[in-house]
Short mmCIF file of C-alpha atoms and ligand atoms in Angstrom, two decimals:
data_model
loop_
_atom_site.label_atom_id
_atom_site.label_comp_id
_atom_site.label_asym_id
_atom_site.label_seq_id
_atom_site.Cartn_x
_atom_site.Cartn_y
_atom_site.Cartn_z
CA MET A 1 -7.71 -11.62 -24.76
CA ASN A 2 -4.60 -10.70 -22.79
CA SER A 3 -4.64 -7.17 -24.13
CA THR A 4 -7.99 -6.44 -22.42
CA LEU A 5 -7.35 -3.37 -20.26
CA LYS A 6 -8.42 -3.37 -16.63
CA ALA A 7 -10.62 -0.31 -16.25
CA GLY A 8 -9.50 2.64 -14.18
CA LEU A 9 -5.87 1.78 -13.44
CA HIS A 10 -3.04 4.30 -13.88
CA PRO A 11 -1.67 4.36 -17.46
CA ARG A 12 1.82 3.34 -16.27
CA ASN A 13 0.47 0.44 -14.17
CA ARG A 14 2.15 -2.70 -15.53
CA PHE A 15 -0.67 -4.88 -14.22
CA ASN A 16 -3.42 -3.21 -16.25
CA THR A 17 -3.96 -6.03 -18.73
CA ARG A 18 -5.31 -9.53 -18.16
CA TYR A 19 -2.73 -11.92 -16.82
CA ASP A 20 -0.95 -14.25 -19.20
CA PHE A 21 -1.16 -17.32 -16.98
CA PRO A 22 0.97 -19.65 -19.14
CA GLN A 23 3.78 -17.08 -19.03
CA LEU A 24 3.37 -16.53 -15.29
CA ILE A 25 3.43 -20.28 -14.66
CA ALA A 26 6.57 -20.63 -16.79
CA CYS A 27 8.18 -18.04 -14.50
CA SER A 28 6.75 -19.41 -11.25
CA PRO A 29 5.64 -23.06 -11.60
CA ALA A 30 4.00 -23.19 -8.14
CA LEU A 31 1.18 -21.02 -9.54
CA ALA A 32 0.01 -23.86 -11.82
CA ALA A 33 -1.79 -25.66 -8.97
CA PHE A 34 -4.14 -22.67 -8.50
CA VAL A 35 -5.06 -21.85 -12.11
CA LYS A 36 -8.30 -23.17 -13.53
CA PRO A 37 -10.91 -21.98 -16.03
CA ASN A 38 -13.48 -19.53 -14.67
CA ALA A 39 -17.19 -19.36 -15.66
CA TYR A 40 -16.19 -17.80 -19.02
CA GLY A 41 -13.64 -20.51 -19.76
CA ASP A 42 -10.67 -18.15 -19.20
CA ASP A 43 -7.68 -19.07 -17.04
CA SER A 44 -8.10 -17.63 -13.56
CA ILE A 45 -7.50 -18.22 -9.87
CA ASP A 46 -9.87 -18.21 -6.90
CA TYR A 47 -9.35 -14.69 -5.54
CA ALA A 48 -11.04 -15.72 -2.27
CA ASP A 49 -8.21 -18.17 -1.58
CA PRO A 50 -5.27 -16.34 0.05
CA LEU A 51 -2.88 -19.12 -0.99
CA ALA A 52 -3.86 -18.67 -4.64
CA VAL A 53 -3.46 -14.88 -4.43
CA LYS A 54 -0.09 -15.36 -2.75
CA ALA A 55 1.09 -17.65 -5.56
CA LEU A 56 -0.12 -15.11 -8.14
CA ASN A 57 1.71 -12.28 -6.35
CA GLN A 58 4.91 -14.33 -6.22
CA ALA A 59 4.71 -14.90 -9.98
CA LEU A 60 3.91 -11.23 -10.75
CA LEU A 61 6.73 -9.85 -8.57
CA LYS A 62 9.20 -12.32 -10.02
CA GLN A 63 8.20 -11.79 -13.65
CA THR A 64 7.85 -8.01 -13.52
CA TYR A 65 10.59 -6.94 -11.11
CA GLY A 66 12.88 -9.94 -10.66
CA LEU A 67 11.87 -10.10 -6.99
CA ASN A 68 12.42 -13.83 -6.51
CA HIS A 69 11.78 -13.98 -2.79
CA TRP A 70 8.43 -12.73 -1.58
CA ASP A 71 6.21 -14.48 0.90
CA ILE A 72 3.90 -13.63 3.81
CA PRO A 73 3.39 -15.47 7.09
CA PRO A 74 0.08 -17.37 7.38
CA GLY A 75 -2.86 -15.06 8.07
CA TYR A 76 -1.14 -11.78 7.18
CA LEU A 77 -2.52 -9.35 4.62
CA CYS A 78 -2.08 -10.56 1.04
CA PRO A 79 -2.04 -7.39 -1.06
CA PRO A 80 -3.57 -7.14 -4.54
CA ILE A 81 -0.57 -5.98 -6.59
CA PRO A 82 -2.40 -3.87 -9.26
CA GLY A 83 -4.05 -1.61 -6.65
CA ARG A 84 -0.87 -1.18 -4.61
CA SER A 85 1.02 -0.38 -7.78
CA ASP A 86 -1.48 2.35 -8.69
CA TYR A 87 -0.78 4.28 -5.48
CA ILE A 88 2.96 4.28 -6.30
CA HIS A 89 2.41 5.67 -9.82
CA HIS A 90 0.13 8.44 -8.54
CA LEU A 91 2.82 9.35 -6.02
CA ALA A 92 5.34 9.55 -8.85
CA ASP A 93 3.07 12.04 -10.61
CA LEU A 94 2.99 14.21 -7.46
CA ILE A 95 6.79 14.62 -7.67
CA ALA A 96 6.93 15.07 -11.45
CA GLN A 97 8.03 11.43 -11.96
CA ARG A 98 11.43 11.95 -10.36
CA ARG A 99 13.44 8.73 -10.14
CA GLY A 100 16.38 7.33 -8.25
CA PRO A 101 17.52 6.77 -4.67
CA SER A 102 17.69 10.48 -3.83
CA VAL A 103 13.87 10.37 -3.76
CA ARG A 104 13.11 9.31 -0.18
CA VAL A 105 9.74 7.83 0.75
CA LEU A 106 8.30 6.87 4.13
CA ASP A 107 5.71 4.04 4.23
CA ILE A 108 3.60 4.09 7.41
CA GLY A 109 2.48 0.52 8.22
CA THR A 110 4.60 -1.34 5.71
CA GLY A 111 3.23 -4.70 6.90
CA ALA A 112 4.86 -8.12 6.70
CA ASN A 113 4.39 -7.85 2.93
CA CYS A 114 6.47 -4.63 2.52
CA ILE A 115 4.65 -4.21 -0.75
CA TYR A 116 4.88 -0.47 -1.35
CA PRO A 117 8.65 -0.24 -0.85
CA LEU A 118 9.17 -3.28 -3.08
CA ILE A 119 7.14 -1.78 -5.92
CA GLY A 120 8.44 1.80 -5.49
CA ALA A 121 12.08 0.73 -5.32
CA SER A 122 11.66 -1.55 -8.34
CA GLU A 123 9.68 0.88 -10.51
CA TYR A 124 11.40 4.16 -9.74
CA GLY A 125 14.59 3.27 -7.84
CA TRP A 126 13.33 5.30 -4.84
CA SER A 127 14.70 4.65 -1.38
CA PHE A 128 12.27 3.81 1.39
CA VAL A 129 11.85 3.73 5.11
CA GLY A 130 9.11 1.25 6.04
CA ALA A 131 7.65 1.90 9.53
CA GLU A 132 5.73 -0.87 11.26
CA VAL A 133 4.25 -1.27 14.74
CA ASP A 134 3.99 -5.09 14.72
CA PRO A 135 7.46 -6.51 15.50
CA ALA A 136 6.74 -9.87 13.84
CA ALA A 137 5.59 -8.15 10.64
CA LEU A 138 8.67 -5.93 10.73
CA ARG A 139 11.01 -8.92 11.07
CA TRP A 140 9.32 -10.54 8.09
CA ALA A 141 9.55 -7.39 5.98
CA LYS A 142 13.28 -7.12 6.77
CA LYS A 143 13.76 -10.73 5.70
CA ILE A 144 12.07 -10.10 2.33
CA VAL A 145 14.19 -7.01 1.71
CA ALA A 146 17.45 -8.78 2.57
CA ALA A 147 16.59 -11.69 0.25
CA ASN A 148 16.10 -9.48 -2.83
CA PRO A 149 19.41 -7.93 -3.93
CA SER A 150 17.85 -5.47 -6.42
CA VAL A 151 16.12 -3.58 -3.59
CA ALA A 152 18.10 -4.57 -0.48
CA GLY A 153 20.16 -1.36 -0.45
CA LEU A 154 17.11 0.84 -0.95
CA ILE A 155 14.76 -0.20 1.87
CA ASP A 156 15.23 0.37 5.59
CA CYS A 157 12.55 -1.04 7.96
CA ARG A 158 12.04 0.66 11.33
CA LEU A 159 9.94 -0.26 14.38
CA GLN A 160 7.25 2.20 15.50
CA LYS A 161 6.90 1.71 19.23
CA SER A 162 3.60 3.57 19.63
CA ALA A 163 0.41 2.51 17.83
CA THR A 164 -0.96 6.06 18.08
CA GLN A 165 2.02 7.71 16.38
CA CYS A 166 3.16 7.71 12.78
CA PHE A 167 6.15 10.00 12.47
CA HIS A 168 7.52 10.49 16.00
CA GLY A 169 10.20 7.92 16.73
CA ILE A 170 10.62 7.19 13.00
CA ILE A 171 11.68 10.46 11.35
CA GLN A 172 15.08 11.40 12.75
CA PRO A 173 16.25 14.97 13.37
CA GLY A 174 17.47 16.47 10.10
CA GLU A 175 16.00 13.66 7.99
CA HIS A 176 13.97 14.62 4.89
CA PHE A 177 11.36 12.70 2.90
CA ASP A 178 9.87 13.69 -0.45
CA LEU A 179 6.74 11.63 0.22
CA THR A 180 4.99 9.72 2.96
CA LEU A 181 2.40 7.07 2.15
CA CYS A 182 0.03 4.91 4.14
CA ASN A 183 -2.58 2.21 3.75
CA PRO A 184 -4.17 2.71 7.16
CA PRO A 185 -5.83 0.08 9.35
CA PHE A 186 -9.47 0.87 8.65
CA HIS A 187 -11.65 -0.86 11.24
CA GLY A 188 -12.49 0.57 14.65
CA SER A 189 -12.26 -2.70 16.59
CA ALA A 190 -10.91 -6.23 16.28
CA ALA A 191 -14.52 -7.53 16.07
CA ALA A 192 -15.33 -5.17 13.18
CA ALA A 193 -12.15 -6.28 11.42
CA ALA A 194 -13.19 -9.94 11.77
CA GLU A 195 -16.71 -9.16 10.49
CA GLY A 196 -15.22 -7.22 7.55
CA THR A 197 -13.15 -10.26 6.73
CA GLN A 198 -16.23 -12.49 6.69
CA ARG A 199 -18.14 -10.04 4.50
CA LYS A 200 -15.32 -9.84 1.99
CA LEU A 201 -15.18 -13.61 1.79
CA ARG A 202 -18.95 -13.87 1.28
CA ASN A 203 -18.80 -11.26 -1.51
CA LEU A 204 -16.15 -13.31 -3.26
CA GLY A 205 -18.31 -16.42 -2.89
CA GLY A 206 -15.80 -18.07 -0.59
CA LYS A 207 -16.24 -20.08 2.57
CA THR A 208 -16.64 -18.10 5.78
CA VAL A 209 -14.76 -20.52 7.99
CA GLY A 210 -11.69 -19.08 9.70
CA LEU A 211 -11.27 -15.40 10.42
CA ASN A 212 -8.37 -14.66 8.16
CA PHE A 213 -9.08 -13.49 4.69
CA GLY A 214 -5.64 -12.21 3.96
CA GLY A 215 -5.32 -10.01 7.00
CA LYS A 216 -5.08 -10.65 10.71
CA ALA A 217 -7.84 -8.84 12.57
CA ASN A 218 -5.25 -6.93 14.61
CA GLU A 219 -3.51 -5.84 11.41
CA LEU A 220 -6.69 -4.23 10.17
CA TRP A 221 -7.94 -2.20 13.11
CA CYS A 222 -6.82 0.72 15.25
CA GLU A 223 -8.39 3.02 17.84
CA GLY A 224 -10.95 5.23 16.06
CA GLY A 225 -10.78 3.26 12.80
CA GLU A 226 -9.61 4.88 9.58
CA LEU A 227 -10.91 8.33 10.50
CA GLY A 228 -9.17 8.32 13.89
CA PHE A 229 -5.90 7.05 12.45
CA ILE A 230 -5.72 9.64 9.67
CA ARG A 231 -6.76 12.51 11.95
CA ARG A 232 -3.92 11.63 14.30
CA MET A 233 -1.60 11.45 11.30
CA ILE A 234 -2.71 14.89 10.10
CA GLU A 235 -2.11 16.47 13.50
CA GLU A 236 1.29 14.87 13.78
CA SER A 237 2.23 15.85 10.22
CA ALA A 238 2.19 19.54 11.18
CA VAL A 239 5.12 18.87 13.54
CA PHE A 240 7.12 17.38 10.64
CA ALA A 241 5.95 19.94 8.08
CA GLY A 242 9.50 20.99 7.22
CA GLN A 243 10.82 17.45 6.85
CA CYS A 244 8.36 15.99 4.33
CA GLY A 245 7.43 17.34 0.89
CA TRP A 246 4.09 15.55 0.58
CA PHE A 247 2.12 13.59 3.15
CA THR A 248 -0.32 11.09 1.65
CA THR A 249 -2.68 8.33 2.74
CA LEU A 250 -5.33 6.08 1.24
CA VAL A 251 -8.87 6.91 2.38
CA SER A 252 -11.17 3.92 1.86
CA LYS A 253 -14.42 5.72 2.78
CA SER A 254 -15.20 8.86 0.77
CA GLU A 255 -17.56 10.04 3.55
CA HIS A 256 -14.47 10.58 5.72
CA LEU A 257 -13.09 13.23 3.37
CA PRO A 258 -14.96 16.35 4.64
CA ARG A 259 -13.77 15.80 8.23
CA LEU A 260 -10.24 15.06 7.10
CA GLU A 261 -10.15 18.18 4.93
CA GLN A 262 -11.41 20.16 7.92
CA ALA A 263 -8.55 18.72 10.03
CA LEU A 264 -6.09 19.70 7.29
CA ARG A 265 -7.36 23.27 7.22
CA ARG A 266 -7.02 23.40 11.00
CA VAL A 267 -3.32 22.51 10.82
CA LYS A 268 -2.93 25.01 7.94
CA ALA A 269 -1.85 22.65 5.17
CA ALA A 270 -0.87 24.81 2.18
CA THR A 271 -2.06 22.37 -0.50
CA ILE A 272 -4.67 19.61 -0.30
CA LYS A 273 -5.34 17.14 -3.13
CA VAL A 274 -7.71 14.19 -3.49
CA ILE A 275 -6.59 11.74 -6.17
CA ASP A 276 -9.28 9.29 -7.25
CA MET A 277 -8.36 5.72 -8.05
CA ALA A 278 -10.50 2.92 -9.47
CA GLN A 279 -10.05 -0.72 -10.27
CA GLY A 280 -13.18 -1.88 -12.04
CA GLN A 281 -16.05 -1.25 -9.60
CA LYS A 282 -13.76 -0.69 -6.63
CA LYS A 283 -13.16 2.98 -5.92
CA SER A 284 -10.53 4.40 -3.64
CA ARG A 285 -8.67 7.64 -3.20
CA ILE A 286 -5.42 9.18 -2.04
CA LEU A 287 -5.51 12.22 0.22
CA ALA A 288 -2.34 14.28 -0.22
CA TRP A 289 -1.28 17.43 1.60
CA SER A 290 1.72 19.64 1.87
CA PHE A 291 2.85 22.50 4.07
CA ALA A 292 5.56 23.57 1.66
CA THR A 293 5.60 25.84 -1.36
CA PRO A 294 6.33 24.04 -4.67
CA GLU A 295 10.00 25.22 -4.64
CA LEU A 296 10.58 23.75 -1.20
CA ARG A 297 8.89 20.47 -2.16
CA HIS A 298 11.47 19.80 -4.86
CA PRO A 299 14.83 20.63 -3.30
CA ALA A 300 17.56 20.79 -5.96
N1 SAH B 16 1.18 -1.60 3.67
C1 SAH B 16 0.68 -2.96 3.73
C2 SAH B 16 0.02 -3.27 5.09
C3 SAH B 16 -1.18 -2.42 5.41
S1 SAH B 16 -2.10 -2.98 6.85
C4 SAH B 16 -0.33 -3.18 2.62
O1 SAH B 16 -0.79 -2.18 2.03
O2 SAH B 16 -0.66 -4.31 2.33
C5 SAH B 16 -1.74 -1.69 8.01
C6 SAH B 16 -0.41 -1.91 8.73
O3 SAH B 16 -0.18 -0.80 9.57
C7 SAH B 16 -0.38 -3.14 9.63
O4 SAH B 16 0.75 -3.88 9.33
C8 SAH B 16 -0.30 -2.56 11.05
O5 SAH B 16 0.43 -3.39 11.94
C9 SAH B 16 0.42 -1.26 10.77
N2 SAH B 16 0.25 -0.16 11.74
C10 SAH B 16 -0.83 0.15 12.49
N3 SAH B 16 -0.61 1.28 13.22
C11 SAH B 16 0.65 1.71 12.88
C12 SAH B 16 1.46 2.82 13.28
N4 SAH B 16 1.02 3.74 14.14
N5 SAH B 16 2.70 2.94 12.74
C13 SAH B 16 3.17 2.01 11.87
N6 SAH B 16 2.44 0.94 11.47
C14 SAH B 16 1.20 0.79 11.96
#
């Protein structure tokens, strides 16, 4: 049963088989309280319960990467680890699977959970700058990093002072990154973010009381929604063209792609790629672009 592959995940994704709950509980006993048989009689957790997902994440990060200290403040986004992990492996493919701390990656909106730097540093030994606009989330991310010795020297968290900027104020003069990544806030208003939260809960069969399904409304929205955020990022990326090998971002709505590709042509990106991702029924995609020639993207 545990060898059943989860459809669509990257071949190197370590979370692409069914979870072995007894083993996970042995590693992280607090998970036991949340595991019960599902409709098919298999061990499972209630994925609509952020506390259960948090306990699962703690067990997965501990068992897989030896990250013994991971937590999120109440109400903050609780990331599904398999999907986040997929983005990291696709990024590795973009840079020919280079490893080690000389590979420098910038995570825009690292969140309180700091999940991409934790996975990227653990899987590939990359070093990260995590940029975050919410000071409370940033403090939390720094605390997680400091508490986990295997990654503490690899991750630097920096405050972005302007919600409408991604790279200005973060990338320093003369600094170079091989990759930038981003899981953008995707709603256009706080109200839409709250409604999205309710919808997600209903789809999972959960209760709709309380506005926080793993994600504060203000964590999930920005002026102009996903399209506005990424268009601003594209425009700004042209200014930092010489300092980043690849710029990338998740795009949750495929209908946004034509306008984003148009924006990329306007700023004269040399290469544009759309990398499809899937986890079961859930489809997503990475938009990647570069201003550099292949030789410049991989400095010796
Ligand atoms: N990377 C985490 C969090 C994603 S939520 C995950 O995948 O789970 C999006 C995050 O972006 C939020 O924490 C929000 O505060 C942050 N954010 C929004 N605008 C930003 C900006 N301009 N620069 C940096 N972070 C930003």
